Coordinates of C-alpha atoms in Angstrom, one line a residue:
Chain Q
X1 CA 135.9 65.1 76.4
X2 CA 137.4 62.9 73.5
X3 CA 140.7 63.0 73.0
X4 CA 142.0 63.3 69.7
X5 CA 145.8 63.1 69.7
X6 CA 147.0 61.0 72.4
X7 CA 150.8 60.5 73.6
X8 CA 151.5 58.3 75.7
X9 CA 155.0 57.5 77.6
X10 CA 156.7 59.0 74.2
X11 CA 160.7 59.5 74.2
X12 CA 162.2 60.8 71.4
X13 CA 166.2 62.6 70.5
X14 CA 169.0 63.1 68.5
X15 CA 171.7 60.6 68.3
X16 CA 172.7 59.0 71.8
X17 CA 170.6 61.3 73.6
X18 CA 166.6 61.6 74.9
X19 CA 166.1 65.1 74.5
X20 CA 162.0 64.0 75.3
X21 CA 161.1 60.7 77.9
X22 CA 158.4 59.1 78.6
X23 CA 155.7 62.2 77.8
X24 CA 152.1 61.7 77.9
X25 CA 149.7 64.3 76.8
X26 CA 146.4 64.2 75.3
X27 CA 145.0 66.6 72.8
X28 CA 140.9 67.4 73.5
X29 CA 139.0 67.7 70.5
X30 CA 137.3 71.5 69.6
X31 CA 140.1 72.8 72.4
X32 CA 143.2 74.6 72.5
X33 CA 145.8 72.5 74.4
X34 CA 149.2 74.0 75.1
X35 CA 152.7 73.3 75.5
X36 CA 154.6 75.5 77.4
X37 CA 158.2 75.5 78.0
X38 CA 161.5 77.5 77.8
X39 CA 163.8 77.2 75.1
X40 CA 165.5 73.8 74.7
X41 CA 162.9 72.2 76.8
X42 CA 162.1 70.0 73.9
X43 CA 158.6 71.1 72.5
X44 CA 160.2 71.1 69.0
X45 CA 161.4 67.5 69.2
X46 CA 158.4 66.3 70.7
X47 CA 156.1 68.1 68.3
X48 CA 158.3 66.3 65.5
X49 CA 158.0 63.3 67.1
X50 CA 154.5 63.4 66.9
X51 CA 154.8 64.8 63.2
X52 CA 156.9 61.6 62.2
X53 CA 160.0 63.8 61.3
X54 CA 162.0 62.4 64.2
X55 CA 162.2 58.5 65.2
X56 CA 159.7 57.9 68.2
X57 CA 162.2 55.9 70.5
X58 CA 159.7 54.3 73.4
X59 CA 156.2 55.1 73.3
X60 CA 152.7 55.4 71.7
X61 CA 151.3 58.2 68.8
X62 CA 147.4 57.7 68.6
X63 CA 145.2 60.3 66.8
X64 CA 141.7 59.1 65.7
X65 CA 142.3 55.8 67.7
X66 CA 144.6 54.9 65.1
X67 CA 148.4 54.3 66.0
X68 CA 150.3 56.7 63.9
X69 CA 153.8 56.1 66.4
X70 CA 155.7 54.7 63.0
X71 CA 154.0 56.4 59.9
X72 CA 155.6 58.7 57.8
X73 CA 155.1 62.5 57.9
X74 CA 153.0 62.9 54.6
X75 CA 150.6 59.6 55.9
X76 CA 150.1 61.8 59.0
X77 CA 149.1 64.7 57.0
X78 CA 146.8 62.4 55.1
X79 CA 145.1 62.3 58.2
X80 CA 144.0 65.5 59.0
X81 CA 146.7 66.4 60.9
X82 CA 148.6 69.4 59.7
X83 CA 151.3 72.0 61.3
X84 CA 152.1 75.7 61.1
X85 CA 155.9 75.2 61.5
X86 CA 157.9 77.6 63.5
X87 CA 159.6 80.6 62.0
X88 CA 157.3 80.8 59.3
X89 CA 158.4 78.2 57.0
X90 CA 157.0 79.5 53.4
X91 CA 157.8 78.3 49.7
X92 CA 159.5 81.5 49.8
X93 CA 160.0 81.4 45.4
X94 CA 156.3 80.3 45.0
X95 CA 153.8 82.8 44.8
X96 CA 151.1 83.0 47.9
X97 CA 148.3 81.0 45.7
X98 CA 150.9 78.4 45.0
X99 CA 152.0 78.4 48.7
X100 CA 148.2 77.8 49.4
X101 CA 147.8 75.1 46.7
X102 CA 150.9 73.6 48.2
X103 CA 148.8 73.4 51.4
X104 CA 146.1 71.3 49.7
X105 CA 148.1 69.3 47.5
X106 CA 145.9 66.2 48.6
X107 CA 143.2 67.5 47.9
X108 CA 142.9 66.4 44.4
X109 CA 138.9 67.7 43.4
X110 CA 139.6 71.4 41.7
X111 CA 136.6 72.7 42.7
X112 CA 137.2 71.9 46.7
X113 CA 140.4 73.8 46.1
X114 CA 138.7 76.4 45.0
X115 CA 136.1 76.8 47.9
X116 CA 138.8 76.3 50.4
X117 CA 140.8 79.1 49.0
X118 CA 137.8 81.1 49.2
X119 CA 137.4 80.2 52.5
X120 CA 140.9 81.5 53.7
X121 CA 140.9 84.1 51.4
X122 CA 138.1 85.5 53.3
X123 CA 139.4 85.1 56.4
X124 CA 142.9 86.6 55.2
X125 CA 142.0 89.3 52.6
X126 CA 145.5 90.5 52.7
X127 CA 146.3 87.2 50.9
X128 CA 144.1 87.7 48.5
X129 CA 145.5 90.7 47.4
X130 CA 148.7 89.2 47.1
X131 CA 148.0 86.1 46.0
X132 CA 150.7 86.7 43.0
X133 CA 153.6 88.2 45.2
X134 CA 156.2 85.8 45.9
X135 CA 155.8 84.5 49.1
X136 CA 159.8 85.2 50.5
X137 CA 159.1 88.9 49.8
X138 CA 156.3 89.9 51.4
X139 CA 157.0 91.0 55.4
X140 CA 157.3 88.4 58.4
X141 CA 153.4 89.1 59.8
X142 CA 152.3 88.5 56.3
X143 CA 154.0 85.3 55.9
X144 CA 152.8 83.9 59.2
X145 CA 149.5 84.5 57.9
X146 CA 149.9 82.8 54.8
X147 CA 151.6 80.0 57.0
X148 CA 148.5 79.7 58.5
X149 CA 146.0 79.9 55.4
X150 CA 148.3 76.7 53.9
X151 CA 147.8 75.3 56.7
X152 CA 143.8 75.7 56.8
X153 CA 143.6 74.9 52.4
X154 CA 144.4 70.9 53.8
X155 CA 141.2 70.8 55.8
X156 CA 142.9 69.4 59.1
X157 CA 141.2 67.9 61.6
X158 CA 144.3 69.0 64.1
X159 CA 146.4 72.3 63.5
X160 CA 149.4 72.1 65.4
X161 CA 151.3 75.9 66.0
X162 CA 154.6 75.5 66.9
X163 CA 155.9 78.3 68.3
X164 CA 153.8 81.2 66.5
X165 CA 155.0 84.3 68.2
X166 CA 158.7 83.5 67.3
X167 CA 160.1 86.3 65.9
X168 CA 157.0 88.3 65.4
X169 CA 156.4 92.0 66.6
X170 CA 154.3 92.1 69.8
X171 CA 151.3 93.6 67.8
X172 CA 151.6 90.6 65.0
X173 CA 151.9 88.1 68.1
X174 CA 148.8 89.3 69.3
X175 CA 147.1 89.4 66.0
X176 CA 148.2 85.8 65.6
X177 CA 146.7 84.9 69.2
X178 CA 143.4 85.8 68.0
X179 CA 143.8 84.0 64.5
X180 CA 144.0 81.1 66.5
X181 CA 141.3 81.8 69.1
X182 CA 138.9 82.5 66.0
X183 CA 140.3 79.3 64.3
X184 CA 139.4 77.3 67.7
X185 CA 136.0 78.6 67.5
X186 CA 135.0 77.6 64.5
X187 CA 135.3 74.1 65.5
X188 CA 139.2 73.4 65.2
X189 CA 141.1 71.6 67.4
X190 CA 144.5 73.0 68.1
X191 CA 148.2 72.1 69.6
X192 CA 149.5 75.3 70.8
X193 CA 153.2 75.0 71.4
X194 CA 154.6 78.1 72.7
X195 CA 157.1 80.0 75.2
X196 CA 155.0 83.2 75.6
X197 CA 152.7 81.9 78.6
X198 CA 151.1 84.7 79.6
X199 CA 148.9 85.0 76.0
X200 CA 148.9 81.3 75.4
X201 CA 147.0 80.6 78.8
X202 CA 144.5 83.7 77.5
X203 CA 143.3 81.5 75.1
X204 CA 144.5 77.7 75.9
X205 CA 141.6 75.3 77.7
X206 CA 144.3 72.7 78.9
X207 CA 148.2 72.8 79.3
X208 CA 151.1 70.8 79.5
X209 CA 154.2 72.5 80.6
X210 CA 157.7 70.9 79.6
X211 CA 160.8 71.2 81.3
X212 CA 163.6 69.1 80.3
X213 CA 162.2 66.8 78.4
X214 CA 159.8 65.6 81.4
X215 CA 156.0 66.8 81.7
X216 CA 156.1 68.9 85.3
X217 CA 153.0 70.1 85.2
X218 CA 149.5 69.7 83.4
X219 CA 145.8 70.6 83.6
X220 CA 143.2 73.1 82.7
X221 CA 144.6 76.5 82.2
X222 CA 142.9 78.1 85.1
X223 CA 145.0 75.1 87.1
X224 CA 148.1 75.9 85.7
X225 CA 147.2 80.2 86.6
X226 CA 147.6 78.6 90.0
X227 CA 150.5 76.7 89.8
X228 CA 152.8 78.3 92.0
X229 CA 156.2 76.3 90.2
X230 CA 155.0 77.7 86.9
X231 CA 154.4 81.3 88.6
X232 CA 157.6 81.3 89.9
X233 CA 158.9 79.6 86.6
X234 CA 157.5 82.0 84.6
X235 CA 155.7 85.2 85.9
X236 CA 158.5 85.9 88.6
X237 CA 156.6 85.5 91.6
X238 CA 155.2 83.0 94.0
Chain X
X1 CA 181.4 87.1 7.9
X2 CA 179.3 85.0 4.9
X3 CA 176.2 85.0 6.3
X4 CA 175.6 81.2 5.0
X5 CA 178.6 80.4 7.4
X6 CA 176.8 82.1 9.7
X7 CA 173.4 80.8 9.9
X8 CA 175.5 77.1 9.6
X9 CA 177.5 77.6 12.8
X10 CA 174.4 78.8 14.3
X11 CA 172.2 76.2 13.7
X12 CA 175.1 73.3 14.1
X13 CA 175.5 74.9 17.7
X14 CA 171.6 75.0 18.2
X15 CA 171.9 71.2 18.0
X16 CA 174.9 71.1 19.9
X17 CA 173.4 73.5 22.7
X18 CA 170.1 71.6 23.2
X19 CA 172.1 68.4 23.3
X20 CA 173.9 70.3 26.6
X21 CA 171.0 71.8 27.9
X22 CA 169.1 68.5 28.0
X23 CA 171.7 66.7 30.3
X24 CA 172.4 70.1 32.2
X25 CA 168.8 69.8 33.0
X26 CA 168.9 66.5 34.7
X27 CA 172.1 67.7 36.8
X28 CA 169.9 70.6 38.1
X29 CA 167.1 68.9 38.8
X30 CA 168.7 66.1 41.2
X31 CA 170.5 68.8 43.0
X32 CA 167.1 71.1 43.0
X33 CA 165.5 68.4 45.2
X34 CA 168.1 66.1 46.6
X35 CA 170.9 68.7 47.0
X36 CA 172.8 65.9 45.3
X37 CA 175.4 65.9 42.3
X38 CA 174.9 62.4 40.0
X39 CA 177.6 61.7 38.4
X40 CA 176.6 58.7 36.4
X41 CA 174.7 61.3 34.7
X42 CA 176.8 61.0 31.4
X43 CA 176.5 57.2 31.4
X44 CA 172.9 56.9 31.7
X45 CA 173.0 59.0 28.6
X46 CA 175.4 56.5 27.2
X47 CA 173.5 53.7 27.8
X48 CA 169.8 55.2 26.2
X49 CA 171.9 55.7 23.5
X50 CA 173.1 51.7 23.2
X51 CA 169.1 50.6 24.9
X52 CA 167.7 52.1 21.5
X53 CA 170.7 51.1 19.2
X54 CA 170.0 47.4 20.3
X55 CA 166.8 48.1 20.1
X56 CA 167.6 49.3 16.3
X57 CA 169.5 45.7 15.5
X58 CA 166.1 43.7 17.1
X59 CA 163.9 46.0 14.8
X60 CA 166.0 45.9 12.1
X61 CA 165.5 42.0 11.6
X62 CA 162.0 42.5 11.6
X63 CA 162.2 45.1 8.8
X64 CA 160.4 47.4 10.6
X65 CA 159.6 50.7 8.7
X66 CA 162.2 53.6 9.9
X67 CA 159.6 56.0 11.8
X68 CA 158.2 53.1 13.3
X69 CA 161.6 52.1 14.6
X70 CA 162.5 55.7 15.6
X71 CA 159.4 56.1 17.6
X72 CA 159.9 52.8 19.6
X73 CA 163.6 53.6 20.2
X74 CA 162.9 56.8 21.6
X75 CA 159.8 55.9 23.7
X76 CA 161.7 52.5 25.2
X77 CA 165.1 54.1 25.2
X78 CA 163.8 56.5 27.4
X79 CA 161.5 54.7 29.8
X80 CA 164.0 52.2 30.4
X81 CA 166.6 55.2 31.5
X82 CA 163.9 56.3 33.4
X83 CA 163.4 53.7 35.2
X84 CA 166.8 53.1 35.8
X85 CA 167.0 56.3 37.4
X86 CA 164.5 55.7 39.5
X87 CA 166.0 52.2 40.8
X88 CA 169.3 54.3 41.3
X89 CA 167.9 57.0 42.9
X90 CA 165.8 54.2 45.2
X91 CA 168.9 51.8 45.7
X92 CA 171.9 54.0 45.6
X93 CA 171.2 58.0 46.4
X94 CA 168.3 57.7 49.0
X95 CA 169.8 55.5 51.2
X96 CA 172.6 58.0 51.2
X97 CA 170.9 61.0 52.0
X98 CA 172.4 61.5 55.8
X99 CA 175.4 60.6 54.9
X100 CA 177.9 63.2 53.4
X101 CA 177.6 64.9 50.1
X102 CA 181.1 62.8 48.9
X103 CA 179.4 59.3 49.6
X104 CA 176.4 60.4 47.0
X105 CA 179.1 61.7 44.5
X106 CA 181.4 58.8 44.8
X107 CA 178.8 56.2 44.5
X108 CA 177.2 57.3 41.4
X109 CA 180.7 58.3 40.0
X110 CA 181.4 54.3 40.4
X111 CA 177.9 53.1 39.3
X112 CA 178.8 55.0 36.1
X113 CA 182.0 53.3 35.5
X114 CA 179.9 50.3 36.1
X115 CA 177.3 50.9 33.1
X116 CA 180.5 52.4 31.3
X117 CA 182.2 49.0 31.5
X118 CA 179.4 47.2 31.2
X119 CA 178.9 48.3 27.8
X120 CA 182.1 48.1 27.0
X121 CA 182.6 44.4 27.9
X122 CA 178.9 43.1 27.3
X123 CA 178.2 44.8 24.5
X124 CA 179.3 43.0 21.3
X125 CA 182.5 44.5 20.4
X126 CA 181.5 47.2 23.0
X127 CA 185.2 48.6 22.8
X128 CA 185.0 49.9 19.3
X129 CA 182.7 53.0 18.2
X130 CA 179.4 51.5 16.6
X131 CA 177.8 53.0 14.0
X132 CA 174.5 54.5 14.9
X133 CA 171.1 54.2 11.8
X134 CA 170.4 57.5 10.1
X135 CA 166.9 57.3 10.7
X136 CA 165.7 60.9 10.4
X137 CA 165.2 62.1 6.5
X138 CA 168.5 63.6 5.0
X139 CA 167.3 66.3 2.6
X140 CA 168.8 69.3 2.8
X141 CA 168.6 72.3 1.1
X142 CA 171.4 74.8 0.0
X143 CA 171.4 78.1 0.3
X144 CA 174.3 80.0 -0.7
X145 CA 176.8 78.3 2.4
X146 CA 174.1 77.4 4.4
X147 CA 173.3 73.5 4.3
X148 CA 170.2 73.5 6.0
X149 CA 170.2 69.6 7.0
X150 CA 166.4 68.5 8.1
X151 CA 167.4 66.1 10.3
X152 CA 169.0 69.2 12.3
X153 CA 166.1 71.0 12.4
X154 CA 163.9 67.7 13.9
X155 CA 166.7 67.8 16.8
X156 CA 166.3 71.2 17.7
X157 CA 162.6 71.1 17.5
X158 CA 162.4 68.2 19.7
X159 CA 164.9 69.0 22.6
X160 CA 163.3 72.5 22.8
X161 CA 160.0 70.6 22.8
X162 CA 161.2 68.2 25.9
X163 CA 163.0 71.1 27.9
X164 CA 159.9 72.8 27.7
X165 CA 157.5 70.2 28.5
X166 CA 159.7 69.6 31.2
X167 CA 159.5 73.0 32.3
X168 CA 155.6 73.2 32.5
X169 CA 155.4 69.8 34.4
X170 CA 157.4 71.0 36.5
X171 CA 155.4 74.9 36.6
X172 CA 152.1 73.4 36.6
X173 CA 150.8 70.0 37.5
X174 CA 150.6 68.8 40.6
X175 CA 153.4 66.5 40.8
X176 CA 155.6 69.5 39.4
X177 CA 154.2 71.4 42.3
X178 CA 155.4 68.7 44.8
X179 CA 159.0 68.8 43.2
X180 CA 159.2 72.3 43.2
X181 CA 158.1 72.4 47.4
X182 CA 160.5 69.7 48.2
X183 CA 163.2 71.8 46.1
X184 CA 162.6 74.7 48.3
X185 CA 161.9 72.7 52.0
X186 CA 161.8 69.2 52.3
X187 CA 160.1 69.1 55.8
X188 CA 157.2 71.5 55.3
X189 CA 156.7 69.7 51.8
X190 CA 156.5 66.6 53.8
X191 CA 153.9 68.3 56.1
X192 CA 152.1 69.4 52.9
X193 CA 151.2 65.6 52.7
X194 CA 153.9 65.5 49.9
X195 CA 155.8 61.6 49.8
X196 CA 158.9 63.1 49.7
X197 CA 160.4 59.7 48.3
X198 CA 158.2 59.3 45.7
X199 CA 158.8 63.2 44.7
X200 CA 162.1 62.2 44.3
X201 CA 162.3 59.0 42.6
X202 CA 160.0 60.7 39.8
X203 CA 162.8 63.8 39.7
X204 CA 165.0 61.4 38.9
X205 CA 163.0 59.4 36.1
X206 CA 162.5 62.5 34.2
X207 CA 165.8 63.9 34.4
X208 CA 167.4 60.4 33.5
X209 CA 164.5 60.1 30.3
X210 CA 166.0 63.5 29.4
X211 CA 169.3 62.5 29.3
X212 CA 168.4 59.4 27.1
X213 CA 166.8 61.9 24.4
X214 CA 169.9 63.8 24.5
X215 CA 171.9 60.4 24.1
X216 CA 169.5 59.7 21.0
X217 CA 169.8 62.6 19.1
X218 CA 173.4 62.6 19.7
X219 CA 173.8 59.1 18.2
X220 CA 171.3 60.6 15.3
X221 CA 173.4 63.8 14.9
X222 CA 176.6 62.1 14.7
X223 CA 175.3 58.5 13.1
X224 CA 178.2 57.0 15.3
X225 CA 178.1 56.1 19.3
X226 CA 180.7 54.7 21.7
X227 CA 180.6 53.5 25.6
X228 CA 183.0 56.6 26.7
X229 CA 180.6 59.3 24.9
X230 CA 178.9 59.8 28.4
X231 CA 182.2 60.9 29.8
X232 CA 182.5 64.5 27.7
X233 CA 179.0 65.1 27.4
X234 CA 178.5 64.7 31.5
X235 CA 181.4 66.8 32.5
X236 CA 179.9 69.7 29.6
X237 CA 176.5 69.0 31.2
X238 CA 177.9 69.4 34.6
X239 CA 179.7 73.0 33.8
X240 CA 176.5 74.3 31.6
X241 CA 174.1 73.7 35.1
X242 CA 176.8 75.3 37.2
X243 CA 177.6 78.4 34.9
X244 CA 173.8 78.8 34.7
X245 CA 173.3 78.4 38.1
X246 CA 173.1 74.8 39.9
X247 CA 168.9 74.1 40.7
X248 CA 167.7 76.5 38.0
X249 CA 166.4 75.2 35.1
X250 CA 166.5 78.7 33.0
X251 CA 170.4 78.5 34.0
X252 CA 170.9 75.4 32.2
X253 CA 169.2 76.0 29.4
X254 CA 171.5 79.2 29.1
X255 CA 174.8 77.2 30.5
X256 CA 173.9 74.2 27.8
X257 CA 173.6 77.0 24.9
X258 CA 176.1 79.5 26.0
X259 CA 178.6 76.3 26.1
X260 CA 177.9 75.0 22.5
X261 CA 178.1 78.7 21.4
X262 CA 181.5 78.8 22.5
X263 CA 182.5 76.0 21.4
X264 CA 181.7 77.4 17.9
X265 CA 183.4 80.3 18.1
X266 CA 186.6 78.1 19.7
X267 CA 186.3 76.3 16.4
X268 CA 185.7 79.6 14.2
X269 CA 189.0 81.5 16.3
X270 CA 191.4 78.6 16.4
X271 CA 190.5 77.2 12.9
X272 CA 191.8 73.6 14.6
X273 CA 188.9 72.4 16.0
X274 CA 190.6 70.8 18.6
X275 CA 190.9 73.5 20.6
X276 CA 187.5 74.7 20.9
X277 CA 186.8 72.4 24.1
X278 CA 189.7 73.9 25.9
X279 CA 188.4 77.5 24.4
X280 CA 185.4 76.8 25.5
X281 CA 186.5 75.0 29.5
X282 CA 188.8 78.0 29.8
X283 CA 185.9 80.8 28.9
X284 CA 183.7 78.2 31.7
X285 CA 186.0 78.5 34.6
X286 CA 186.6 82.0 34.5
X287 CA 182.9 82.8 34.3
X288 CA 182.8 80.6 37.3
X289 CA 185.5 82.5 38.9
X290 CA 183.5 85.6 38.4
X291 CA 179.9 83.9 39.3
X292 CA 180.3 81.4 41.8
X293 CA 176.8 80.6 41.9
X294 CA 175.6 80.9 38.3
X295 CA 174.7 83.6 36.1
X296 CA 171.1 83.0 36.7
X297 CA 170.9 82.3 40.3
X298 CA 171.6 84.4 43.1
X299 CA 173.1 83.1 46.3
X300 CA 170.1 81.4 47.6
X301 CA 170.1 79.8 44.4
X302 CA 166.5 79.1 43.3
X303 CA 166.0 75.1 43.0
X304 CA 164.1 73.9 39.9

């Protein structure tokens, strides 16, 4: 099992405070890993942490076996590392196509451009068929989709969701579940960050679960089924 | 109304309303991406203006033909008020960009008075309005009240040719793409892969180019500059962005011409045309009153 994204003894926060300390996780490649934890547990700062959109405070960033703890956000995207951010984050005055070409703009070669749209156009019709609405009209499902399709038009190596079923309808969150299980299949690696556990360990391989800034638990998912602390954390019973 | 008159007012506040529209650009592009007012805006203009009048005086001693001249002041004039847009934008606004709104305002307010005084004191005999070389050919042709000056028609033609180059830069190359994501959210931008800093420094070159032209033509319009010049045509390129709606660049193409067309119909009313700049301010702050965000933009106002 290699290890593509690696964290080690990271602390990150806002101002005078650590809102993440001393977190180490590691991110398998072709897997889904997961980060579970309530709200204010601090998966966001610690997945922008990673993402170079906060200052890493103590700790190491490697992905590739290259130490990324200090580069900036778009150098990190150069990479292959790429992020579906939470609450569907669109160009919401750019049409879908542009939204997607936004999502390979480092991808200078047309032509790639082209098959990659292809690609996610295949895998998301729907887009297609809108690829000239304006992206902040079309409905919330439809814009976590294109979310995702951005996301795939950079060729990533690493996809990290943060918080996908945020603010979806239960039948979109379960739709988006399987985007990502399909994703995963094909060969992606994926950073699953997400309070809904009960879904997230149907698909996840490994787990981390976060609880005030400190990893309390970790392992494969079947593991973590078992965990009585995350049962009574989160399924109500021991 | 003579419709000589007529076509002459019009095509005087054509001139006029490009002028506007070219430094109302620039305004609403550095708040598009930066959320940031410059208010050394005006200056910059200024000081394209005085780069290619120099310029003019070195060229001059060469006897360099006039089209040659024109063409170098232009291109020089405005690459060297791009670049300095870019240095401010690296040494004085990004460094800023936590900090309040006020500190960004305040420091390029002062870096204007800066270039403003600068002129004044290092220019030779800076202080006194200097006479600017009618370059552009200066037949005309009558017909009836209409003086159709050609050098008129070269102005138009050219800031409508820069606003919309500008506008398809920004609609569809890739670096226009990249403004246009970090306009609308910086962070996913960033995600993108987009060098945020780099998006912006280049925001700010083109804006401050464009503000060069418009200091250019004004000095070719007028055949007369002066260090404080920056001053009026800032705050009118300030009010044009804002009554077309801040981060729009539709908006200040319509704020930049609505304001020149009221200024000539200040100057047609009043018959002083003194009072056509209050005419004109007045008309400004109550559209304002009624359209706090701009007549083209709505309340998420659409950035660039």
């Amino acid at each position: 099992m290699v290890s593509m994204l690696t964290v080690d003894n990271l602390t990150a926060g806002y101002d005078e405070a650590d809102v993440v300390s001393n977190v180490s996780l590691n991110v398998i490649e072709g897997k889904i890993t997961c980060l579970l934890g309530a709200n204010g547990a601090g998966k966001t700062t610690l997945i922008r942490a990673i993402l170079g959109l906060n200052n890493i405070r103590a700790g190491l960033v490697t992905f590739s076996d290259k130490d990324i703890s200090s580069w900036a956000t778009h150098d990190i995207a150069s990479e292959g590392v790429t992020c579906v951010p939470e609450g569907r984050r669109v160009f919401g005055k750019m049409t879908v196509l542009e939204n997607l070409q936004a999502g390979a703009f480092l991808e200078r070669n047309a032509s790639v451009v082209m098959q990659r749209l292809k690609q996610v156009y295949d895998f998301f019709p729907k887009l297609e068929e809108r690829s000239d609405q304006l992206a902040g009209t079309m409905s919330g499902g439809e814009q976590a989709m294109l979310t995702i399709g951005r996301s795939l038009m950079s060729n990533p190596s690493l996809m990290i969701f943060d918080e996908p079923s945020l603010g979806l309808s239960p039948l979109f969150v379960k739709e988006n579940f399987r985007i990502i299980k399909d994703i995963n299949e094909k060969g992606m690696t994926v950073l699953l960050v997400e309070q809904n556990v009960r879904q997230t360990l149907e698909i996840a391989h490994f787990g981390y679960v976060l609880s005030q800034g400190k990893i309390v638990a970790s392992g494969s998912v079947d593991s973590l089924k078992n965990n009585s602390e995350l049962r009574a954390a989160y399924f109500g019973s021991a | 109304m003579d419709p000589g008159f007529f076509a002459q007012y019009l095509i005087n506040g054509l001139v006029q309303g490009i002028t506007y529209a070219l430094v109302a650009v620039g305004f609403t592009l550095f708040f598009g991406v930066l959320d940031v007012i410059k208010f050394s805006h005006g200056d910059v203009l200024m000081l394209g203006a005085f780069t290619a009048l120099a310029l003019f005086l070195g060229l001059d001693q060469l006897s360099t033909p006039a089209w040659l001249s024109l063409t170098i002041m232009l291109c020089l004039g405005v690459i060297a008020m791009a670049l300095l847009g870019a240095l401010l934008c690296k040494f004085l606004v990004l460094p800023l960009k936590e900090s309040p709104p006020l500190n960004t305002l305040l420091i390029t307010l002062m870096f204007g008075s800066v270039i403003r005084e600068g002129v004044r004191l290092f220019f030779p005999n800076g202080s006194n309005p200097k006479p600017f070389p009618a370059l552009l050919p200066e037949t005309s042709i009558n017909w009836g009240n209409l003086n159709l000056r050609l050098d008129s028609v070269i102005l138009i033609f050219t800031g409508a040719m820069a606003i919309v180059l500008t506008h398809l830069f920004i609609q569809k190359t890739r670096m226009g793409l990249a403004i246009r994501a970090v306009a609308q959210d910086e962070e996913t931008a960033r995600l993108m892969g987009i060098n945020f800093n780099k998006t912006v420094l280049m925001t700010f070159a083109l804006g401050s180019g464009l503000a060069a032209l418009s200091g250019i033509s004004t000095g070719l319009y007028y055949q007369e500059i002066n260090f404080s010049m920056g001053l009026m045509l800032g705050v009118i390129g300030f009010s044009a962005a804002v009554v077309g709606g801040l981060g729009s660049i539709y908006g200040a193409i319509v704020g930049g011409l609505l304001f020149a067309f009221l200024q000539t119909l200040g100057a047609i009313w009043f018959s002083v045309p003194a009072y056509k700049d209050v005419f004109a301010f007045t008309v400004i702050i109550m559209l304002m009153a009624w359209r706090p965000t701009g007549l083209l933009a709505d309340r998420s106002a659409e950035r660039v």
